[in-house]
Short mmCIF file of C-alpha atoms and ligand atoms in Angstrom, two decimals:
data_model
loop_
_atom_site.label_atom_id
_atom_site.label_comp_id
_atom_site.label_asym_id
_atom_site.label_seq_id
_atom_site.Cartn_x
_atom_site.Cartn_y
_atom_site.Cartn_z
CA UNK A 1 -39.47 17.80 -6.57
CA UNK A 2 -38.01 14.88 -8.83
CA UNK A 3 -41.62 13.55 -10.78
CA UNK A 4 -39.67 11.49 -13.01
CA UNK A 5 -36.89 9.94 -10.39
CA UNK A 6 -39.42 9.40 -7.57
CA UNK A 7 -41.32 6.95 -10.61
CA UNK A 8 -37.95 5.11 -10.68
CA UNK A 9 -36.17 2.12 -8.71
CA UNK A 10 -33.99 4.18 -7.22
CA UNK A 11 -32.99 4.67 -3.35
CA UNK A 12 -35.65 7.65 -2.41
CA UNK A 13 -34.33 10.53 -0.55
CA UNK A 14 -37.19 9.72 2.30
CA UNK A 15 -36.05 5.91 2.95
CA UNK A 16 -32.29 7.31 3.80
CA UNK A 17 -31.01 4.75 6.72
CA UNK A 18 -34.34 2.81 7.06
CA UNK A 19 -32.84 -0.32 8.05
CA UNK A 20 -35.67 -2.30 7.22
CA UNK A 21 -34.95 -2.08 3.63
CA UNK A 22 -33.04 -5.21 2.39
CA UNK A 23 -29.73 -4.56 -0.07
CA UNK A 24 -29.99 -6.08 -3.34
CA UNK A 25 -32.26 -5.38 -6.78
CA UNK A 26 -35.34 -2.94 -5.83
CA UNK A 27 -37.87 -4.64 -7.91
CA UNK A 28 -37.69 -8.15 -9.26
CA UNK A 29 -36.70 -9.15 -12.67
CA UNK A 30 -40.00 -9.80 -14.76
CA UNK A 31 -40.20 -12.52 -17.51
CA UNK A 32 -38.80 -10.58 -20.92
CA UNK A 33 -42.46 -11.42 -22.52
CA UNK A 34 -43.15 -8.78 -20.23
CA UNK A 35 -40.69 -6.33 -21.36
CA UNK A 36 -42.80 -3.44 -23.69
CA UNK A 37 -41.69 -4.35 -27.03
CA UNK A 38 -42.67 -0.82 -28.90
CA UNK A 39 -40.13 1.99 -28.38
CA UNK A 40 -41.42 4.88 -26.06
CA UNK A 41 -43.47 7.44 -27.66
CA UNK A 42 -41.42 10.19 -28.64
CA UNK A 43 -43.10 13.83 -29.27
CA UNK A 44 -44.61 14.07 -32.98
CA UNK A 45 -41.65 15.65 -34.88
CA UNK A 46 -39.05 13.00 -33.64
CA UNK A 47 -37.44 9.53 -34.33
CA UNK A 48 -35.80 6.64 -32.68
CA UNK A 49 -32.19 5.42 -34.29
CA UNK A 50 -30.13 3.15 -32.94
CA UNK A 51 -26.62 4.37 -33.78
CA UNK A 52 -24.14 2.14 -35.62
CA UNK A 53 -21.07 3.41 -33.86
CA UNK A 54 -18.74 1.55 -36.55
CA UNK A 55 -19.26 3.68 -39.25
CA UNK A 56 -17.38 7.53 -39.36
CA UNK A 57 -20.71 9.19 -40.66
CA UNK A 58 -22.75 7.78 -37.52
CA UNK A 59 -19.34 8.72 -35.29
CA UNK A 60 -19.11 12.43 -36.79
CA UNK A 61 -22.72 12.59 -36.38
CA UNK A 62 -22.74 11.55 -32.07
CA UNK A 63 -19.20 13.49 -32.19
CA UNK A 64 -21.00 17.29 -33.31
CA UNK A 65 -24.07 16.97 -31.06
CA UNK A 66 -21.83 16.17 -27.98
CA UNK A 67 -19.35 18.89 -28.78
CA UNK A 68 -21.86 21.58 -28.99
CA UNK A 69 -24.55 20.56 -26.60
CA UNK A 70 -22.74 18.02 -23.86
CA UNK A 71 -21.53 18.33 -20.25
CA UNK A 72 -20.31 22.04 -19.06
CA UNK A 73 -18.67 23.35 -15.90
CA UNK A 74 -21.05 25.38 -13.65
CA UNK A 75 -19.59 28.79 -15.31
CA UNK A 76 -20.32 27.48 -18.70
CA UNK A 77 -16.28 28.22 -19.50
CA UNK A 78 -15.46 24.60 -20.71
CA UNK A 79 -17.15 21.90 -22.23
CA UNK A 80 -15.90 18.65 -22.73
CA UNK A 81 -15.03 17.47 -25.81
CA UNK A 82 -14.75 13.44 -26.26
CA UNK A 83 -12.94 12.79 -29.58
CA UNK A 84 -14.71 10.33 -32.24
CA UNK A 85 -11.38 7.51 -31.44
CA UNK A 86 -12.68 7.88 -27.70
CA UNK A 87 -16.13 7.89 -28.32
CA UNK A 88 -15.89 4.20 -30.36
CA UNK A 89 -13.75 2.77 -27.67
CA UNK A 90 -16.41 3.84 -24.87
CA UNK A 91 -19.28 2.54 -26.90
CA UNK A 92 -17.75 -1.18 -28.27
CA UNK A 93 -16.43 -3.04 -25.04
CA UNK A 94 -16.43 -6.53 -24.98
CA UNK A 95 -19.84 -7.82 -25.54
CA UNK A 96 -21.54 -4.77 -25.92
CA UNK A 97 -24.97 -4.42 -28.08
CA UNK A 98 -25.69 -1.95 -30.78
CA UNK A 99 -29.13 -1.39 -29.33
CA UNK A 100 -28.31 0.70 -26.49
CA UNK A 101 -26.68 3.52 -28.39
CA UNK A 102 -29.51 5.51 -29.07
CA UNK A 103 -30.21 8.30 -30.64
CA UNK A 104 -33.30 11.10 -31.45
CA UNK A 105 -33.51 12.40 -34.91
CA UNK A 106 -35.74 14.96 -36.81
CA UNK A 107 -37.64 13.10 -38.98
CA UNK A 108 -37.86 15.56 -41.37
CA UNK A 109 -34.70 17.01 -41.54
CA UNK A 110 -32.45 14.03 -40.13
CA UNK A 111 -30.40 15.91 -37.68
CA UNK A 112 -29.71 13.98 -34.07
CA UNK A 113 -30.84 16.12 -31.47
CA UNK A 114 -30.25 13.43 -28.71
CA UNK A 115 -28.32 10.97 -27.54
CA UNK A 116 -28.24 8.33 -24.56
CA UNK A 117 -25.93 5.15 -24.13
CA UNK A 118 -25.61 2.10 -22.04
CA UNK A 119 -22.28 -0.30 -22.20
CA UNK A 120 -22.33 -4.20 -20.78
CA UNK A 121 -19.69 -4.63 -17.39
CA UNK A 122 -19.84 -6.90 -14.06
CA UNK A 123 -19.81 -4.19 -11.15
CA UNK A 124 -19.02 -6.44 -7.71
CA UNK A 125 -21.32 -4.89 -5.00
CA UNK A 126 -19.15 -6.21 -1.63
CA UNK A 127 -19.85 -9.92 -2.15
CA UNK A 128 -22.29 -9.89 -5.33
CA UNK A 129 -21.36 -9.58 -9.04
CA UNK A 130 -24.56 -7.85 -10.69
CA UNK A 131 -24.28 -7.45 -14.27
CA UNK A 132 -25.27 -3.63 -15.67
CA UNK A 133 -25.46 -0.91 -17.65
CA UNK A 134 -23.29 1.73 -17.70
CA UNK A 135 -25.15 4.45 -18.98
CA UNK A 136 -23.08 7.71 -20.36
CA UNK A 137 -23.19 10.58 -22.84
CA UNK A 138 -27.01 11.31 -22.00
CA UNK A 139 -27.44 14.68 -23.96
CA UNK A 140 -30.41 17.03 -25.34
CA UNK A 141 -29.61 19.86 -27.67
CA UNK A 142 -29.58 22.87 -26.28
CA UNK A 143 -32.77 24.21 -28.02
CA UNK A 144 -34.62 21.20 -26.80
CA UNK A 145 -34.30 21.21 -23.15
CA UNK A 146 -36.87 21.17 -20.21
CA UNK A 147 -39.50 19.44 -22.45
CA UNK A 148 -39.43 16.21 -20.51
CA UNK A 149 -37.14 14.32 -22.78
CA UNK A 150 -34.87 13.19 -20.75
CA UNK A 151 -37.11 10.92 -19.13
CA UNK A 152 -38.35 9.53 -22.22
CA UNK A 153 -34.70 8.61 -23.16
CA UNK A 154 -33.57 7.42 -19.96
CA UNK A 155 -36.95 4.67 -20.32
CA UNK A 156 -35.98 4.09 -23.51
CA UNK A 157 -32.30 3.02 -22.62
CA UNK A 158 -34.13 0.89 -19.57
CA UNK A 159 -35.93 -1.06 -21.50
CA UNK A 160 -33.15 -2.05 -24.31
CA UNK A 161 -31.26 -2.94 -20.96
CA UNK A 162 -34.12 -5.48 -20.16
CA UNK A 163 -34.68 -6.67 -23.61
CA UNK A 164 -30.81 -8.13 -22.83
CA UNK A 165 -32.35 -9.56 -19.38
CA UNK A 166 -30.16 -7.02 -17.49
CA UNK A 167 -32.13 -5.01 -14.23
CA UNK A 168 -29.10 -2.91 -12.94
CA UNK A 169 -27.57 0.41 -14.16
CA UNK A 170 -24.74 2.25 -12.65
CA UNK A 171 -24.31 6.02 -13.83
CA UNK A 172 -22.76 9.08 -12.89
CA UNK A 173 -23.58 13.19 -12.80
CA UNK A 174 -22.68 16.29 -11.79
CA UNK A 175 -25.84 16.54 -10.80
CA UNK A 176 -27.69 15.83 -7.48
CA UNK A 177 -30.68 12.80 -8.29
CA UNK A 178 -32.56 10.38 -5.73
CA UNK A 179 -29.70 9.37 -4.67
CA UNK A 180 -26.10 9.34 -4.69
CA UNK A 181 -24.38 5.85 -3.54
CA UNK A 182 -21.23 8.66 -3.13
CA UNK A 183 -20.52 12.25 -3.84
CA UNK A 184 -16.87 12.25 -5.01
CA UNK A 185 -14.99 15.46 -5.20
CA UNK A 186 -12.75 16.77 -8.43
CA UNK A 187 -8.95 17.40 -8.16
CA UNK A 188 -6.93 19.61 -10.70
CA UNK A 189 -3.12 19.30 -10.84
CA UNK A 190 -1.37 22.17 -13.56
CA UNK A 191 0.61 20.81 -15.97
CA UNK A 192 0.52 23.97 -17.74
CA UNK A 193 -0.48 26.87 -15.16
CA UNK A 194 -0.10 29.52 -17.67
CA UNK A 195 -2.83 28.36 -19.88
CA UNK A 196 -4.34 27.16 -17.39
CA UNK A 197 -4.99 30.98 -16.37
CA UNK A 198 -4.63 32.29 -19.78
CA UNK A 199 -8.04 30.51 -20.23
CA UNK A 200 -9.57 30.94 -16.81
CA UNK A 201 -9.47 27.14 -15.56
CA UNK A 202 -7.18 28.67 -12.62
CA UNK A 203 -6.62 31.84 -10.95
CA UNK A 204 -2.87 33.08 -10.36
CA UNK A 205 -2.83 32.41 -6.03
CA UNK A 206 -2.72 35.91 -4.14
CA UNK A 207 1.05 36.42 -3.33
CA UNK A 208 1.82 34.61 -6.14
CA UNK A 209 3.54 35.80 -9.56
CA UNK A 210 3.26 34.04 -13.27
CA UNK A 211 7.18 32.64 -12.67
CA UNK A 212 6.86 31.48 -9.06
CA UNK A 213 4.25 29.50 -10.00
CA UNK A 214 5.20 28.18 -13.50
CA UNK A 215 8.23 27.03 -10.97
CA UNK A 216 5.72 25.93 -8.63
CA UNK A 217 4.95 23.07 -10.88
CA UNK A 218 7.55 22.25 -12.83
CA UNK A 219 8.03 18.46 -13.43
CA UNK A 220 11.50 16.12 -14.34
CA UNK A 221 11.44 15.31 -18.11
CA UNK A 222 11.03 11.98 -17.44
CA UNK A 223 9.79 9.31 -15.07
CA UNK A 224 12.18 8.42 -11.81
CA UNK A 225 11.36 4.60 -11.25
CA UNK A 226 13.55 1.93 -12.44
CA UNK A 227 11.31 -0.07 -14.85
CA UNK A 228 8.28 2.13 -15.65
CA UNK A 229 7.07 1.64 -18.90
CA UNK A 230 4.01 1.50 -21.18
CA UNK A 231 1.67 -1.62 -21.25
CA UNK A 232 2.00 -3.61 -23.66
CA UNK A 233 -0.64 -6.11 -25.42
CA UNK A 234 1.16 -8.94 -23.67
CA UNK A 235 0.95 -7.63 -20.37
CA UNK A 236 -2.72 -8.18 -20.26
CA UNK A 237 -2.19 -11.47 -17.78
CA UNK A 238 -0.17 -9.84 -15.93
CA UNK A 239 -1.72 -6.53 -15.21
CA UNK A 240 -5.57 -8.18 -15.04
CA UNK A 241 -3.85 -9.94 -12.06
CA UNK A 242 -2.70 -7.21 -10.25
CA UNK A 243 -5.64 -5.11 -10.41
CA UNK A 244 -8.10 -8.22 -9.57
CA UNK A 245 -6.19 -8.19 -6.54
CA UNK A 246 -6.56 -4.75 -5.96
CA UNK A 247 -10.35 -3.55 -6.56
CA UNK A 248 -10.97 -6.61 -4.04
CA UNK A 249 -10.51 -4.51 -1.46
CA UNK A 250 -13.09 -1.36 -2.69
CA UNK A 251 -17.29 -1.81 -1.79
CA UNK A 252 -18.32 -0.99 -5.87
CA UNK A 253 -15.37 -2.27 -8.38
CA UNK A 254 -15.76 -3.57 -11.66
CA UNK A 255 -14.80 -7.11 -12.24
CA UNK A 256 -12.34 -6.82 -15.14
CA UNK A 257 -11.47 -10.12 -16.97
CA UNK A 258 -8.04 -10.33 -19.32
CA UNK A 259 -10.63 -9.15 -22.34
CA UNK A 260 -11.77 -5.96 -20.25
CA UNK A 261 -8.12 -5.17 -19.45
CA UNK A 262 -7.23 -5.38 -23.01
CA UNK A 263 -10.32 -2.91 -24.31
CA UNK A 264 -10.26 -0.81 -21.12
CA UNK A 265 -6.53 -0.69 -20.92
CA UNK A 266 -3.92 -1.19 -23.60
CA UNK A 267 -2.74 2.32 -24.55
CA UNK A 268 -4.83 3.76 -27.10
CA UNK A 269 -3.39 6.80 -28.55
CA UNK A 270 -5.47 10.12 -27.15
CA UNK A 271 -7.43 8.02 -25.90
CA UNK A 272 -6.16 5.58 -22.67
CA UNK A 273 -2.81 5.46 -21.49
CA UNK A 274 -1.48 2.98 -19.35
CA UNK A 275 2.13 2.27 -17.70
CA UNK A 276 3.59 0.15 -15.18
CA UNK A 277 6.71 -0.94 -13.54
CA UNK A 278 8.45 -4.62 -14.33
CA UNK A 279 10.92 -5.35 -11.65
CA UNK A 280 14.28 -5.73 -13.28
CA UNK A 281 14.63 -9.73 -11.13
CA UNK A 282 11.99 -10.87 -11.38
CA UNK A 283 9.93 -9.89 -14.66
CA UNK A 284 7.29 -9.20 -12.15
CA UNK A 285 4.69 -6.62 -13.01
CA UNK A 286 4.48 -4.70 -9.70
CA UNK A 287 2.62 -1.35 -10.59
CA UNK A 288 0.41 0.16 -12.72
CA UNK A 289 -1.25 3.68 -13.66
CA UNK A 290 -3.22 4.85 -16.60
CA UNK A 291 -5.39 8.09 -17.58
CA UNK A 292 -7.88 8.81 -20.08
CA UNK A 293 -7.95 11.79 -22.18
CA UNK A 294 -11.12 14.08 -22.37
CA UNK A 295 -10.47 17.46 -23.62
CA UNK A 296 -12.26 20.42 -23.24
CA UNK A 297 -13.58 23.21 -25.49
CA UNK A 298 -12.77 26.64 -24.22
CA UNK A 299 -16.08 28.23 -24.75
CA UNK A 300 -15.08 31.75 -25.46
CA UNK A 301 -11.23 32.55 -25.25
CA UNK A 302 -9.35 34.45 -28.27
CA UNK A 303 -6.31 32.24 -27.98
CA UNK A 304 -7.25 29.00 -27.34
CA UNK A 305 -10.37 26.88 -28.48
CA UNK A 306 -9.20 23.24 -26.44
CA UNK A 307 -7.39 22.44 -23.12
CA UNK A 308 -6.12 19.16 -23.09
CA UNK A 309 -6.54 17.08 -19.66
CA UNK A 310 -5.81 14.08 -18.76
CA UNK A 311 -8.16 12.18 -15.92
CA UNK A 312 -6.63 9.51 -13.68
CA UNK A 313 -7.84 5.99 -13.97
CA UNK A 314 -7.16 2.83 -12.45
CA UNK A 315 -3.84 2.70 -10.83
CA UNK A 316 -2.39 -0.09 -8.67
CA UNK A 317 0.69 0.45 -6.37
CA UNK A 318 2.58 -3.06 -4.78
CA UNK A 319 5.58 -1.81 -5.02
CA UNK A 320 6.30 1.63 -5.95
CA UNK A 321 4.88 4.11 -3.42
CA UNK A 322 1.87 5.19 -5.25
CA UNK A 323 2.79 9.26 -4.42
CA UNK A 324 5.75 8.35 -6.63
CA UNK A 325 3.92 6.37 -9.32
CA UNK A 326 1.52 9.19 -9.75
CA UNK A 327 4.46 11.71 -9.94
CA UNK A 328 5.59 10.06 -13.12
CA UNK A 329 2.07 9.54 -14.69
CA UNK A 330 1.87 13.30 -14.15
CA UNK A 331 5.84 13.51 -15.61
CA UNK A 332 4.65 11.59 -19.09
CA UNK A 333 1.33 13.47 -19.39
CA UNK A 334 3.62 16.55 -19.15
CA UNK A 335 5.50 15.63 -21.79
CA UNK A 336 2.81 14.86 -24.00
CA UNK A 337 1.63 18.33 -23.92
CA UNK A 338 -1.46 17.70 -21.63
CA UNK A 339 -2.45 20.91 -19.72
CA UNK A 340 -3.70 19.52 -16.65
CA UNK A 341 -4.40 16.40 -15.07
CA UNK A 342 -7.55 16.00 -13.81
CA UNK A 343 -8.41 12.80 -10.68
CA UNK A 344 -11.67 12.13 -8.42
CA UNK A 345 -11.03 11.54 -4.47
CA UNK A 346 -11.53 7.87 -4.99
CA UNK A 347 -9.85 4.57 -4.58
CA UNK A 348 -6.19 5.46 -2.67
CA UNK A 349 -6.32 8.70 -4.45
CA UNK A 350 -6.42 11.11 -1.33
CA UNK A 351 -2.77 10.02 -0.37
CA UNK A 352 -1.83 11.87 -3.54
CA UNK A 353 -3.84 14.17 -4.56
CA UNK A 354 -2.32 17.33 -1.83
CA UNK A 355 1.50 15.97 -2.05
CA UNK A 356 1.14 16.05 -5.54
CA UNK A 357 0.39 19.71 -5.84
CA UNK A 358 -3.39 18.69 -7.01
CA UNK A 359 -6.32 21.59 -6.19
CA UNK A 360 -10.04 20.80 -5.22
CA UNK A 361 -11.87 21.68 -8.36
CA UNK A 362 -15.32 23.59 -7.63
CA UNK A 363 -16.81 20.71 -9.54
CA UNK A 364 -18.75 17.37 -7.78
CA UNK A 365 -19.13 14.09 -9.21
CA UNK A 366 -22.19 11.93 -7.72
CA UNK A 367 -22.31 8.31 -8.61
CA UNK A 368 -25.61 6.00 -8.53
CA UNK A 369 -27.06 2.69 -9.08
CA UNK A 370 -30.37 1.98 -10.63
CA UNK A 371 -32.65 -0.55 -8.95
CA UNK A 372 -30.31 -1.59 -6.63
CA UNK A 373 -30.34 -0.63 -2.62
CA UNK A 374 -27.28 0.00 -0.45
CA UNK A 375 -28.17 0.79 3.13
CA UNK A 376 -25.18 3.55 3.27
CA UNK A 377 -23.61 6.34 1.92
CA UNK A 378 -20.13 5.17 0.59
CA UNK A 379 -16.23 6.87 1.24
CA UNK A 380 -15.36 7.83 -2.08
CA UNK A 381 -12.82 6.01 -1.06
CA UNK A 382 -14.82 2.88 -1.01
CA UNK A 383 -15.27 3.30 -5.23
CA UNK A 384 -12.94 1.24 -6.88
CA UNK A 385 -15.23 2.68 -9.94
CA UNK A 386 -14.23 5.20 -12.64
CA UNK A 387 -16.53 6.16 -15.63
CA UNK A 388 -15.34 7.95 -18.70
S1 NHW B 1 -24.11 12.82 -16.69
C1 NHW B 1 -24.18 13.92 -18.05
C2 NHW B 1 -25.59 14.21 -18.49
N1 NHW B 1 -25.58 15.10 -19.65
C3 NHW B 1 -25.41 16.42 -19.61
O1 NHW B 1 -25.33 17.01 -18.54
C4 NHW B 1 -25.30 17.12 -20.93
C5 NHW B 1 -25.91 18.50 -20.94
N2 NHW B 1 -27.29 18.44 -20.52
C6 NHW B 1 -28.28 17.88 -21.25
O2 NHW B 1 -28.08 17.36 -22.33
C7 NHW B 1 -23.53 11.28 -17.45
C8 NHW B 1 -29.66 17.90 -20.63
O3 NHW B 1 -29.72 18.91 -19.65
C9 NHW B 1 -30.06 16.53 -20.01
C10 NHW B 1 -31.41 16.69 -19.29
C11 NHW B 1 -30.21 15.49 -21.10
C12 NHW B 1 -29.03 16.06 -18.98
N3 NHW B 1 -29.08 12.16 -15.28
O4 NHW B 1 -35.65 16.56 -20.44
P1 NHW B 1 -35.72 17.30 -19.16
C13 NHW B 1 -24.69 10.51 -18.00
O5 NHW B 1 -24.94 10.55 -19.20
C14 NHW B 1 -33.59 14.65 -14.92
C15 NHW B 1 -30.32 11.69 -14.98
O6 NHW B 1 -36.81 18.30 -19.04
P2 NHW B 1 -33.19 18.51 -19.86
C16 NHW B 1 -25.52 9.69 -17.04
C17 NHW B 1 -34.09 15.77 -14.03
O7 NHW B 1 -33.75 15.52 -12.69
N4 NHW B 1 -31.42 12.46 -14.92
O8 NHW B 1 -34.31 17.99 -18.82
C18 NHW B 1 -26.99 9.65 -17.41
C19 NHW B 1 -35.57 15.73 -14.33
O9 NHW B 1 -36.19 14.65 -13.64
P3 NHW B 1 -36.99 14.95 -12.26
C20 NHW B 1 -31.26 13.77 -15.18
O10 NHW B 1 -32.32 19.42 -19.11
C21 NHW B 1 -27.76 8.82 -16.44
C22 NHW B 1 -35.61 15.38 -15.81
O11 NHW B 1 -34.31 14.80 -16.12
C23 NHW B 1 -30.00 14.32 -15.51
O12 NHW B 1 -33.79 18.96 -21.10
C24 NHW B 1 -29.22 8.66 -16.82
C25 NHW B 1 -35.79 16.62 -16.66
O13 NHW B 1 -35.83 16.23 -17.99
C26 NHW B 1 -28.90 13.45 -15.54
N5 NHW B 1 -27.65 13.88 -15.82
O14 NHW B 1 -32.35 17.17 -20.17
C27 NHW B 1 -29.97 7.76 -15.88
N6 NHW B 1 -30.16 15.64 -15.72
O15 NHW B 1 -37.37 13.61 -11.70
C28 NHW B 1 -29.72 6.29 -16.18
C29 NHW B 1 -31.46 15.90 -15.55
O16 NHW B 1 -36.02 15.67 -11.36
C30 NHW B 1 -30.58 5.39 -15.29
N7 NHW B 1 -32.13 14.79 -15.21
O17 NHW B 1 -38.16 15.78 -12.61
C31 NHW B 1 -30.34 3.93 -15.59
C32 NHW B 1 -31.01 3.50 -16.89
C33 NHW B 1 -30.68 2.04 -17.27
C34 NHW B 1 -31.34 1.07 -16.32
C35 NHW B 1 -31.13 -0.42 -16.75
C36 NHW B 1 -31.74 -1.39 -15.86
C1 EN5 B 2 -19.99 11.56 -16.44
N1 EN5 B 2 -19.08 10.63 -17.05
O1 EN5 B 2 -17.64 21.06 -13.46
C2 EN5 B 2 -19.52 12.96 -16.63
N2 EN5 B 2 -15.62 20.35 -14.03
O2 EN5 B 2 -13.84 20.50 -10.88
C3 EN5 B 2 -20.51 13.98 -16.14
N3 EN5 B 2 -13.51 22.93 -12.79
O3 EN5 B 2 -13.17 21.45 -14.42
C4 EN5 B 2 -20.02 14.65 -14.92
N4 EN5 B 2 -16.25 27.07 -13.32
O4 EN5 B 2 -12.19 23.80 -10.69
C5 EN5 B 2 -19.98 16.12 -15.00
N5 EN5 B 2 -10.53 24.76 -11.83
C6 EN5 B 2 -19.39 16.78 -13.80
C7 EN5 B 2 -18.25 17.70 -14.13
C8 EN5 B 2 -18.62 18.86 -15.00
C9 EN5 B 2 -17.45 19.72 -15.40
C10 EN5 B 2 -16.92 20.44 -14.21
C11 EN5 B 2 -14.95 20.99 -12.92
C12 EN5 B 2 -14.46 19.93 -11.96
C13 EN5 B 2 -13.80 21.81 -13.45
C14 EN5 B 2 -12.32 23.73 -13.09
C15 EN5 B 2 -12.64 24.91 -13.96
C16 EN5 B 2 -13.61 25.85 -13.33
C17 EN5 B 2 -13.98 26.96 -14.25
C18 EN5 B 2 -15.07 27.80 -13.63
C19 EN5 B 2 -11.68 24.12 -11.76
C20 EN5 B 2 -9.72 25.08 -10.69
C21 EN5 B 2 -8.37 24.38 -10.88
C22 EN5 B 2 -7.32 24.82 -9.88
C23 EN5 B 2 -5.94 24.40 -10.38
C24 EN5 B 2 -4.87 24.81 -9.41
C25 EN5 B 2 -5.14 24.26 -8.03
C26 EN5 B 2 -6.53 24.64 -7.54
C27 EN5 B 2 -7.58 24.21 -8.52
#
């Protein structure tokens, strides 16, 4: 069934609840003199690059092949559509290395044809901080899929990750691999329902006309609690505090430190946005929320080529019921013209995603870890984990 995965340390399908497998790292570290220093053999007509992400030709280059041959809904209606801004701050995190972001070229022509990347972060396991990869923006072109590349990449990727002495990955898919750590579920809330159906992303309910349900989700034109506004650069001590203290509580959570709070987290125009609430005594910061944006390409509509969506990110509620914090995240992405806002069922999420007028999407995110063994299925609700 899976050739390639069932190669891989990866939790099999067949050892599902076999107690007698220990948690922790599926294979042992081996000395990096061990590590295959030659790239992977690549089929005749191709190249290895690594990718300098700094420079706009390298950028425009990663930017076209993921726009035309990237991630699609199952109805191949939408596909998403990570701007160049985004696509530098995903790739250059604190520490990262040039070496993972890897690309396939013609070597005759030049064009990149694929694409695979892996990012530095500390992801806490319950008790144990593992440093990983987070590997993203895997992509073939279209005219070069099912020839086994994939693979190739994805050992390619593994073995700059062990040049860097680092033996864990975490990644997520739509798609179902040996085997999910969780299967979290989509959420859609309208900002803009009549584009929204204009462009197919939602169907007008039965019973329901265009008005009553432009009505239906109609938002204030600005944000209700006292205090809420957006993160600024000196913030960082403050905010890193307050969501330390909250992923403690979630099974897989990054470990964030005051330099992955200011990357991860300062607003970014179109790219991260992040607000929170001081308390008017005390100074205190007390709340936070934040989204990313990803838009989409409408694949073929006559009036409209991009739908703009937000996705919900880390948020942190002490004070502020978090129903009412997400309300006015949903308020200021309104007013900046996104058309929906898009969350996963994960951290505190659930309490709301149905109060909040948010729809089950009919799309699945599963998320995984590479050569590392849990002994159960997570909650989504146990993920204190969101990649871009
Ligand atoms: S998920 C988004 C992935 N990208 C897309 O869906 C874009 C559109 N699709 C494509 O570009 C976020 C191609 O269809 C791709 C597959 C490239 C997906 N993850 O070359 P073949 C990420 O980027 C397996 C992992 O013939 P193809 C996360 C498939 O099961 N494996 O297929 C990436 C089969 O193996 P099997 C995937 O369609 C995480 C084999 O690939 C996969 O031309 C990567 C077929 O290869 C997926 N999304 O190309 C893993 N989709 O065993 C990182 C298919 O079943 C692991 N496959 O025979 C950690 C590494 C670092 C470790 C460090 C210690
Ligand atoms: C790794 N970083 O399927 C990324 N999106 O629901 C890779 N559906 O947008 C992960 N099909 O349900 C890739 N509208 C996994 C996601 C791939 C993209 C994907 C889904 C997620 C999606 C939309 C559009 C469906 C179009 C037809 C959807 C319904 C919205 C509706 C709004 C009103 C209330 C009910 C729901």
């Amino acid at each position: 069934r899976h050739k390639f995965w069932e190669s891989q340390p990866v939790g099999q399908f067949k050892d599902a609840g076999n107690p007698s497998l220990l948690e922790g790292p599926i294979e042992p570290p081996t000395p990096l003199s061990e590590v295959k220093q030659q790239p992977y053999n690549l089929p005749g007509p191709y190249e290895w690059i690594t990718c300098d992400m700094d420079t706009k030709e390298m950028c425009s280059e990663v930017y076209s092949l993921l726009t035309n041959n990237y991630v699609e809904d199952d109805e191949n209606m939408f596909r998403f559509n990570y701007s160049k801004d985004f696509l530098q701050w995903a790739l250059r995190p604190p520490g990262y290395y040039r070496s993972w972001h890897i690309g396939v070229r013609v070597k005759l022509s030049k064009k990149l044809v694929a694409f695979v990347t892996g990012v530095p972060a500390k992801i806490r396991v319950k008790d144990t901080i593992v440093d990983m990869a987070e590997i993203n923006f895997l992509c073939v072109h279209k005219k070069l899929r099912s020839k086994r590349l994939a693979p190739v990449m994805i050992k390619e990727v593994t073995r700059r990750v062990h040049l860097e002495n680092i033996w864990q990955a975490t990644y997520t898919a739509g798609v179902v691999l040996p085997t999910p750590i969780s299967t979290c579920q989509y959420w859609h809330r309208s900002l803009n329902p009549k584009k929204l159906i204009d462009v197919g992303f939602s169907r007008l309910g039965s019973r329901m006309t265009m008005s009553r349900t432009i009505k239906l989700y109609k938002l204030p034109d600005s944000p209700i609690t006292p205090g809420f506004r957006k993160m600024e650069l000196r913030d960082v001590p403050a905010v890193t505090r307050l969501l330390r203290g909250y992923l403690k509580q979630f099974i897989v959570a990054p470990d964030f430190d005051e330099k992955d709070v200011e990357h991860w987290l300062l607003p970014k125009e179109d790219v991260v946005d992040s607000y929170l609430v001081e308390s008017s005594e005390t100074h205190a910061v007390t709340d936070f929320c934040s989204f990313y944006t990803l838009p989409s390409t409408v694949i073929g509509n006559q009036n409209y080529s991009i739908l703009k969506a937000a996705y919900s990110y880390y948020n942190v509620s002490t004070k502020t019921p978090l129903l009412q914090l997400m309300n006015d995240a949903l308020i200021e992405a309104k007013k900046k013209g996104y058309d929906v806002f898009n969350a996963l069922n994960v951290m505190e999420n659930e309490v709301f995603l149905k109060e909040l007028k948010f729809g089950p999407g009919d799309g699945q995110l599963q998320y995984y870890l590479y050569n590392y063994r849990l002994n159960q299925t997570l909650r989504p609700s146990d993920l204190g984990l969101v990649l871009l």
